[in-house]
Amino acid sequence: MVSRPRSIVVLTGAGISAESGIETFRAAEGLWANHHVDDVATLEGFARNPQLVYTFYNQRRRQLLTPEISPNAAHSALAKFEHEFGGEFLLVTQNVDNLHERAGSENLIHMHGELLKMSCLNSKLIFDVSEDFDYDTQCRCCRSAGNLRPHVVWFGEMPLQMNRINRALENCDMFVAIGTSGNVYPASGFYQTAKIRKARTVELNLERTGSSFDQHICGPATVSVPQFFNSLLRSISAN
Ligand code: BJW
């Protein structure tokens, strides 16, 4: 057990944004309850019915940009911790929302992409986007329509910045997973990589998932995340 961590990797999932009003994927009323994964989260689904996929992401982008959606106490606690902790800190999120950066997190990887970005299927260039786009939208680089896709990682595609993530996992002495069901590979295996390196592994979730972390703390993220990271800061400064 490490009392004073030197290097921490935090993984977040949809559960950290749930209390900000963004649906999770696998809850009874979650995003997958009303959409078939194969239709909206695979390249094959996009090829079959691009309009359905554009509409799915346009709606989610519009929701993210409404004034009702803002970072919650869990996002803020992570940003505060990053700025006050003297060691290495990497935040890896599976979320495509921008609530971590809005809360002030800096060393952040969006491993499954970002809702406020789109990419060109030809050039692979990535552009910021805040408005709706679809099959008829002209691409900013090749100047033709039909070439733009949401900058998100679908099933069967390689998540982003895996080399950097793996390096951080292999060097960390604490790994904390927050609000993720552990259903999706490779994020579901991160705690094992960290464990092999003798890191302390902690899960913060509404309920205990199937993965065997060293410590499980159950409760809503807006309560458990500030409690856990503020207490960690106190114990670091007391040592
Ligand atoms: C709270 C809370 C509160 C609620 N407070 N907590 C067969 C076996 C094993 C693997 C595979 C397989 N067949 C295929 C695969 C691989 C596949 C995979 O894992 N499939 C499984 C589903 C079977 N993975 C991939 O294809 C990935 N790529 C890949 O593997 O490439 C090959 C490779 C990689 C690396 C090395 C070598 C090879 C790509 C996965 C892409 C996932 N994309 C999505 C959509 C992204 C865009 C979008 O947002 O639309 O990403 S799917 C969706 O799931 C989204 C999420 O990021 C991801 C994870 O979901 P998350 O965040 O865990 O959400 P939920 O809803 O599942 O859970 C929420 C949790 O929060 C719950 O636990 C609640 O309890 C909790 N909670 N309220 C605290 N208030």
Tab-separated table of C-alpha atoms and ligand atoms in Angstrom:
chain	number	residue	atom	x	y	z
A	1	MET	CA	0.000	0.000	0.000
A	2	VAL	CA	1.376	3.409	-1.004
A	3	SER	CA	0.766	6.114	1.605
A	4	ARG	CA	2.184	9.048	-0.352
A	5	PRO	CA	1.583	8.510	-4.069
A	6	ARG	CA	4.127	9.914	-6.500
A	7	SER	CA	2.258	9.291	-9.739
A	8	ILE	CA	-1.511	8.957	-10.150
A	9	VAL	CA	-3.656	7.937	-13.117
A	10	VAL	CA	-7.397	8.613	-12.910
A	11	LEU	CA	-9.859	7.044	-15.369
A	12	THR	CA	-13.347	8.507	-15.619
A	13	GLY	CA	-16.499	7.226	-17.284
A	14	ALA	CA	-20.055	8.384	-17.877
A	15	GLY	CA	-20.924	8.149	-14.152
A	16	ILE	CA	-18.883	11.264	-13.321
A	17	SER	CA	-21.056	13.372	-15.644
A	18	ALA	CA	-24.375	11.764	-14.668
A	19	GLU	CA	-25.079	14.323	-11.937
A	20	SER	CA	-24.418	17.103	-14.467
A	21	GLY	CA	-27.403	15.803	-16.442
A	22	ILE	CA	-25.659	13.702	-19.108
A	23	GLU	CA	-27.024	10.162	-19.480
A	24	THR	CA	-24.763	7.168	-18.949
A	25	PHE	CA	-24.745	4.375	-21.545
A	26	ARG	CA	-25.770	1.212	-19.762
A	27	ALA	CA	-28.334	2.402	-17.179
A	28	ALA	CA	-31.947	1.278	-17.661
A	29	GLU	CA	-32.791	4.711	-19.125
A	30	GLY	CA	-29.312	5.226	-20.589
A	31	LEU	CA	-28.209	6.016	-24.133
A	32	TRP	CA	-28.087	2.369	-25.202
A	33	ALA	CA	-31.684	1.819	-24.070
A	34	ASN	CA	-32.929	3.851	-27.036
A	35	HIS	CA	-30.188	3.262	-29.581
A	36	HIS	CA	-28.599	0.114	-30.955
A	37	VAL	CA	-24.856	0.226	-30.348
A	38	ASP	CA	-24.217	-1.328	-33.771
A	39	ASP	CA	-26.198	1.470	-35.434
A	40	VAL	CA	-24.647	4.511	-33.746
A	41	ALA	CA	-21.257	3.384	-32.427
A	42	THR	CA	-19.625	1.423	-35.252
A	43	LEU	CA	-18.151	2.385	-38.613
A	44	GLU	CA	-20.471	-0.170	-40.245
A	45	GLY	CA	-23.530	1.512	-38.699
A	46	PHE	CA	-22.273	4.889	-39.954
A	47	ALA	CA	-21.844	3.493	-43.484
A	48	ARG	CA	-25.351	1.960	-43.365
A	49	ASN	CA	-27.222	4.995	-42.087
A	50	PRO	CA	-25.029	8.095	-41.680
A	51	GLN	CA	-28.001	10.401	-41.016
A	52	LEU	CA	-28.979	8.406	-37.910
A	53	VAL	CA	-25.438	8.727	-36.573
A	54	TYR	CA	-25.187	12.462	-37.371
A	55	THR	CA	-28.527	13.043	-35.611
A	56	PHE	CA	-27.450	11.032	-32.531
A	57	TYR	CA	-24.262	13.095	-32.099
A	58	ASN	CA	-25.870	16.424	-33.106
A	59	GLN	CA	-28.464	15.957	-30.349
A	60	ARG	CA	-25.834	15.099	-27.754
A	61	ARG	CA	-23.663	18.083	-28.800
A	62	ARG	CA	-26.660	20.430	-28.565
A	63	GLN	CA	-27.451	19.068	-25.081
A	64	LEU	CA	-23.826	19.554	-23.954
A	65	LEU	CA	-23.956	23.200	-25.057
A	66	THR	CA	-27.120	24.070	-23.122
A	67	PRO	CA	-26.596	26.289	-20.038
A	68	GLU	CA	-28.085	23.546	-17.811
A	69	ILE	CA	-25.058	21.310	-18.376
A	70	SER	CA	-22.019	22.282	-16.340
A	71	PRO	CA	-19.180	20.601	-14.423
A	72	ASN	CA	-20.152	19.206	-11.023
A	73	ALA	CA	-18.310	18.893	-7.703
A	74	ALA	CA	-16.528	15.710	-8.860
A	75	HIS	CA	-15.041	17.363	-11.967
A	76	SER	CA	-13.981	20.353	-9.834
A	77	ALA	CA	-12.392	18.185	-7.128
A	78	LEU	CA	-10.215	16.423	-9.727
A	79	ALA	CA	-9.073	19.759	-11.195
A	80	LYS	CA	-8.273	21.099	-7.712
A	81	PHE	CA	-6.344	17.938	-6.858
A	82	GLU	CA	-4.301	18.138	-10.068
A	83	HIS	CA	-3.257	21.711	-9.261
A	84	GLU	CA	-2.385	21.071	-5.601
A	85	PHE	CA	-0.785	17.602	-5.858
A	86	GLY	CA	2.956	17.913	-6.296
A	87	GLY	CA	3.432	14.647	-8.244
A	88	GLU	CA	2.590	13.324	-11.687
A	89	PHE	CA	-1.088	13.267	-12.540
A	90	LEU	CA	-2.855	12.050	-15.676
A	91	LEU	CA	-6.607	12.155	-16.144
A	92	VAL	CA	-7.898	9.758	-18.809
A	93	THR	CA	-11.555	10.121	-19.647
A	94	GLN	CA	-13.741	7.858	-21.747
A	95	ASN	CA	-16.259	10.706	-21.908
A	96	VAL	CA	-16.748	12.777	-25.028
A	97	ASP	CA	-18.149	15.764	-23.089
A	98	ASN	CA	-15.925	18.741	-22.167
A	99	LEU	CA	-16.767	18.961	-18.458
A	100	HIS	CA	-13.271	18.087	-17.190
A	101	GLU	CA	-11.623	20.899	-19.141
A	102	ARG	CA	-14.386	23.312	-18.154
A	103	ALA	CA	-13.678	22.439	-14.507
A	104	GLY	CA	-9.977	23.267	-15.040
A	105	SER	CA	-8.313	19.863	-15.618
A	106	GLU	CA	-5.193	20.191	-17.763
A	107	ASN	CA	-3.298	16.940	-18.152
A	108	LEU	CA	-6.239	15.207	-19.796
A	109	ILE	CA	-6.690	12.566	-22.485
A	110	HIS	CA	-10.054	11.967	-24.181
A	111	MET	CA	-9.414	8.338	-25.138
A	112	HIS	CA	-12.818	7.952	-26.885
A	113	GLY	CA	-12.729	11.327	-28.640
A	114	GLU	CA	-14.667	14.566	-28.221
A	115	LEU	CA	-18.192	15.642	-29.062
A	116	LEU	CA	-17.007	19.149	-29.983
A	117	LYS	CA	-14.709	17.874	-32.727
A	118	MET	CA	-15.227	16.321	-36.156
A	119	SER	CA	-12.752	14.729	-38.527
A	120	CYS	CA	-12.315	14.414	-42.275
A	121	LEU	CA	-12.528	10.825	-43.524
A	122	ASN	CA	-9.932	11.604	-46.235
A	123	SER	CA	-7.283	13.735	-44.565
A	124	LYS	CA	-7.993	12.618	-40.952
A	125	LEU	CA	-7.654	16.295	-39.969
A	126	ILE	CA	-9.629	17.217	-36.848
A	127	PHE	CA	-11.728	20.390	-36.533
A	128	ASP	CA	-13.558	22.066	-33.666
A	129	VAL	CA	-17.329	22.043	-34.108
A	130	SER	CA	-20.124	23.440	-31.977
A	131	GLU	CA	-22.950	23.406	-34.520
A	132	ASP	CA	-24.820	20.505	-36.183
A	133	PHE	CA	-23.154	18.859	-39.176
A	134	ASP	CA	-24.164	16.025	-41.479
A	135	TYR	CA	-23.647	14.387	-44.856
A	136	ASP	CA	-24.331	17.686	-46.664
A	137	THR	CA	-21.807	19.737	-44.672
A	138	GLN	CA	-18.813	20.831	-46.699
A	139	CYS	CA	-15.492	19.729	-45.244
A	140	ARG	CA	-13.129	22.591	-44.327
A	141	CYS	CA	-10.113	20.869	-45.896
A	142	CYS	CA	-11.323	19.044	-49.019
A	143	ARG	CA	-14.223	21.423	-49.666
A	144	SER	CA	-16.633	18.611	-50.529
A	145	ALA	CA	-19.648	17.204	-48.706
A	146	GLY	CA	-20.002	13.683	-47.266
A	147	ASN	CA	-16.513	13.454	-45.759
A	148	LEU	CA	-17.092	14.459	-42.154
A	149	ARG	CA	-17.576	12.170	-39.155
A	150	PRO	CA	-17.867	12.764	-35.412
A	151	HIS	CA	-14.438	12.620	-33.722
A	152	VAL	CA	-15.415	9.718	-31.469
A	153	VAL	CA	-13.972	6.223	-31.104
A	154	TRP	CA	-16.439	3.544	-32.126
A	155	PHE	CA	-16.311	-0.186	-31.420
A	156	GLY	CA	-13.539	-1.849	-33.386
A	157	GLU	CA	-11.508	1.393	-33.580
A	158	MET	CA	-8.313	2.093	-31.647
A	159	PRO	CA	-8.769	4.450	-28.683
A	160	LEU	CA	-6.618	7.593	-28.763
A	161	GLN	CA	-3.172	8.135	-27.208
A	162	MET	CA	-2.823	4.546	-25.977
A	163	ASN	CA	0.997	4.730	-25.881
A	164	ARG	CA	0.904	7.696	-23.524
A	165	ILE	CA	-1.782	6.062	-21.382
A	166	ASN	CA	0.113	2.781	-21.114
A	167	ARG	CA	3.342	4.553	-20.160
A	168	ALA	CA	1.528	6.416	-17.374
A	169	LEU	CA	-0.172	3.207	-16.144
A	170	GLU	CA	3.142	1.359	-16.055
A	171	ASN	CA	4.703	4.112	-13.959
A	172	CYS	CA	1.875	4.989	-11.598
A	173	ASP	CA	1.614	3.996	-7.950
A	174	MET	CA	-2.090	4.826	-7.659
A	175	PHE	CA	-4.911	4.178	-10.128
A	176	VAL	CA	-8.434	5.471	-9.513
A	177	ALA	CA	-11.436	4.541	-11.713
A	178	ILE	CA	-14.501	6.766	-11.347
A	179	GLY	CA	-18.020	6.140	-12.679
A	180	THR	CA	-17.246	3.495	-15.266
A	181	SER	CA	-18.921	0.094	-15.581
A	182	GLY	CA	-15.734	-1.627	-16.781
A	183	ASN	CA	-17.562	-3.127	-19.752
A	184	VAL	CA	-15.447	-1.633	-22.492
A	185	TYR	CA	-11.943	-2.738	-23.435
A	186	PRO	CA	-9.160	-1.499	-23.242
A	187	ALA	CA	-10.182	0.900	-20.410
A	188	SER	CA	-11.584	-2.066	-18.456
A	189	GLY	CA	-8.060	-3.544	-18.247
A	190	PHE	CA	-6.246	-0.431	-16.996
A	191	TYR	CA	-6.513	-1.392	-13.319
A	192	GLN	CA	-4.787	-4.699	-14.084
A	193	THR	CA	-1.864	-2.983	-15.809
A	194	ALA	CA	-1.534	-0.691	-12.793
A	195	LYS	CA	-1.855	-3.602	-10.343
A	196	ILE	CA	0.925	-5.557	-12.024
A	197	ARG	CA	3.131	-2.540	-11.276
A	198	LYS	CA	2.037	-2.759	-7.602
A	199	ALA	CA	-0.059	0.410	-7.782
A	200	ARG	CA	-2.887	0.879	-5.287
A	201	THR	CA	-6.170	0.572	-7.214
A	202	VAL	CA	-9.355	2.341	-6.128
A	203	GLU	CA	-12.864	2.318	-7.564
A	204	LEU	CA	-15.354	5.148	-6.945
A	205	ASN	CA	-18.793	4.222	-8.276
A	206	LEU	CA	-22.457	4.236	-7.318
A	207	GLU	CA	-22.160	0.475	-7.008
A	208	ARG	CA	-19.372	-2.066	-6.954
A	209	THR	CA	-18.492	-3.368	-10.440
A	210	GLY	CA	-17.095	-6.861	-11.095
A	211	SER	CA	-13.442	-5.747	-11.144
A	212	SER	CA	-11.257	-6.489	-8.122
A	213	PHE	CA	-9.808	-3.148	-7.066
A	214	ASP	CA	-7.920	-2.867	-3.760
A	215	GLN	CA	-10.572	-0.458	-2.490
A	216	HIS	CA	-14.195	0.150	-3.540
A	217	ILE	CA	-15.980	3.308	-2.426
A	218	CYS	CA	-19.690	3.333	-3.253
A	219	GLY	CA	-21.695	6.534	-3.625
A	220	PRO	CA	-22.483	9.369	-6.009
A	221	ALA	CA	-19.397	10.907	-7.581
A	222	THR	CA	-20.250	14.436	-6.377
A	223	VAL	CA	-19.808	13.145	-2.815
A	224	SER	CA	-17.173	10.394	-3.071
A	225	VAL	CA	-14.739	12.173	-5.419
A	226	PRO	CA	-14.317	15.399	-3.354
A	227	GLN	CA	-14.109	13.316	-0.152
A	228	PHE	CA	-11.490	10.924	-1.520
A	229	PHE	CA	-9.231	13.499	-3.210
A	230	ASN	CA	-9.467	16.136	-0.465
A	231	SER	CA	-8.563	13.529	2.126
A	232	LEU	CA	-5.664	12.343	-0.063
A	233	LEU	CA	-4.377	15.940	-0.286
A	234	ARG	CA	-4.627	16.288	3.502
A	235	SER	CA	-2.717	13.069	4.114
A	236	ILE	CA	-0.033	14.071	1.591
A	237	SER	CA	0.486	17.472	3.195
A	238	ALA	CA	0.549	15.928	6.692
A	239	ASN	CA	3.363	13.505	5.720
B	1	BJW	C1	-22.076	6.621	-11.219
B	1	BJW	C2	-23.026	7.609	-11.105
B	1	BJW	C3	-22.765	8.597	-10.171
B	1	BJW	C4	-23.750	6.283	-12.568
B	1	BJW	N1	-21.641	8.541	-9.470
B	1	BJW	N2	-20.972	6.583	-10.497
B	1	BJW	C5	-15.153	-9.177	-26.800
B	1	BJW	C6	-14.523	-9.252	-25.562
B	1	BJW	C7	-13.735	-8.191	-25.069
B	1	BJW	C8	-13.565	-7.047	-25.817
B	1	BJW	C9	-14.168	-6.992	-27.048
B	1	BJW	C10	-14.957	-8.041	-27.523
B	1	BJW	N3	-15.440	-7.695	-28.722
B	1	BJW	C11	-14.974	-6.459	-29.021
B	1	BJW	C12	-14.205	-6.018	-27.996
B	1	BJW	C13	-13.531	-4.692	-27.924
B	1	BJW	C14	-14.528	-3.570	-27.671
B	1	BJW	C15	-15.279	-3.865	-26.383
B	1	BJW	O1	-14.816	-3.607	-25.300
B	1	BJW	N4	-16.499	-4.387	-26.494
B	1	BJW	C16	-17.261	-4.807	-25.320
B	1	BJW	C17	-18.531	-3.954	-25.181
B	1	BJW	C18	-17.532	-6.269	-25.455
B	1	BJW	N5	-13.748	-2.354	-27.554
B	1	BJW	C19	-13.410	-1.644	-28.621
B	1	BJW	O2	-13.788	-1.945	-29.739
B	1	BJW	C20	-12.487	-0.489	-28.395
B	1	BJW	N6	-11.354	-0.579	-29.276
B	1	BJW	C21	-10.519	-1.609	-29.236
B	1	BJW	O3	-10.641	-2.530	-28.453
B	1	BJW	O4	-9.491	-1.500	-30.125
B	1	BJW	C22	-8.552	-2.590	-30.196
B	1	BJW	C23	-7.398	-2.447	-29.270
B	1	BJW	C24	-7.279	-1.435	-28.366
B	1	BJW	C25	-6.191	-1.347	-27.521
B	1	BJW	C26	-5.218	-2.282	-27.561
B	1	BJW	C27	-5.318	-3.311	-28.471
B	1	BJW	C28	-6.408	-3.386	-29.324
B	1	BJW	C29	-13.173	0.834	-28.679
B	1	BJW	C30	-14.252	1.124	-27.696
B	1	BJW	C31	-15.003	2.390	-28.088
B	1	BJW	C32	-16.132	2.701	-27.101
B	1	BJW	N7	-16.918	3.741	-27.608
B	1	BJW	C33	-18.037	4.256	-26.808
B	1	BJW	C34	-18.797	5.296	-27.653
B	1	BJW	C35	-17.912	6.557	-27.781
B	1	BJW	C36	-18.595	7.722	-28.306
B	1	BJW	C37	-19.867	8.139	-27.621
B	1	BJW	O5	-19.838	8.653	-26.495
B	1	BJW	O6	-20.881	7.958	-28.261
B	1	BJW	O7	-17.543	4.867	-25.607
B	1	BJW	S1	-19.105	2.991	-26.192
B	1	BJW	C38	-19.447	3.749	-24.652
B	1	BJW	O8	-18.951	2.917	-23.573
B	1	BJW	C39	-18.598	5.034	-24.626
B	1	BJW	C40	-18.060	5.018	-23.232
B	1	BJW	O9	-16.893	5.827	-23.163
B	1	BJW	C41	-17.809	3.563	-22.975
B	1	BJW	C42	-17.691	3.191	-21.509
B	1	BJW	O10	-18.884	3.425	-20.835
B	1	BJW	P1	-18.868	3.915	-19.312
B	1	BJW	O11	-18.267	5.260	-19.250
B	1	BJW	O12	-18.269	2.880	-18.454
B	1	BJW	O13	-20.446	4.091	-19.051
B	1	BJW	P2	-21.511	3.022	-18.509
B	1	BJW	O14	-22.848	3.586	-18.797
B	1	BJW	O15	-21.225	1.673	-18.997
B	1	BJW	O16	-21.255	2.992	-16.930
B	1	BJW	C43	-21.519	4.100	-16.108
B	1	BJW	C44	-21.075	3.760	-14.693
B	1	BJW	O17	-21.245	4.913	-13.887
B	1	BJW	C45	-21.863	2.627	-14.037
B	1	BJW	O18	-20.963	1.703	-13.448
B	1	BJW	C46	-22.699	3.337	-12.947
B	1	BJW	O19	-22.847	2.555	-11.748
B	1	BJW	C47	-21.844	4.538	-12.658
B	1	BJW	N8	-22.578	5.703	-12.201
B	1	BJW	N9	-24.110	7.297	-11.972
B	1	BJW	C48	-20.811	7.484	-9.646
B	1	BJW	N10	-23.670	9.599	-9.966
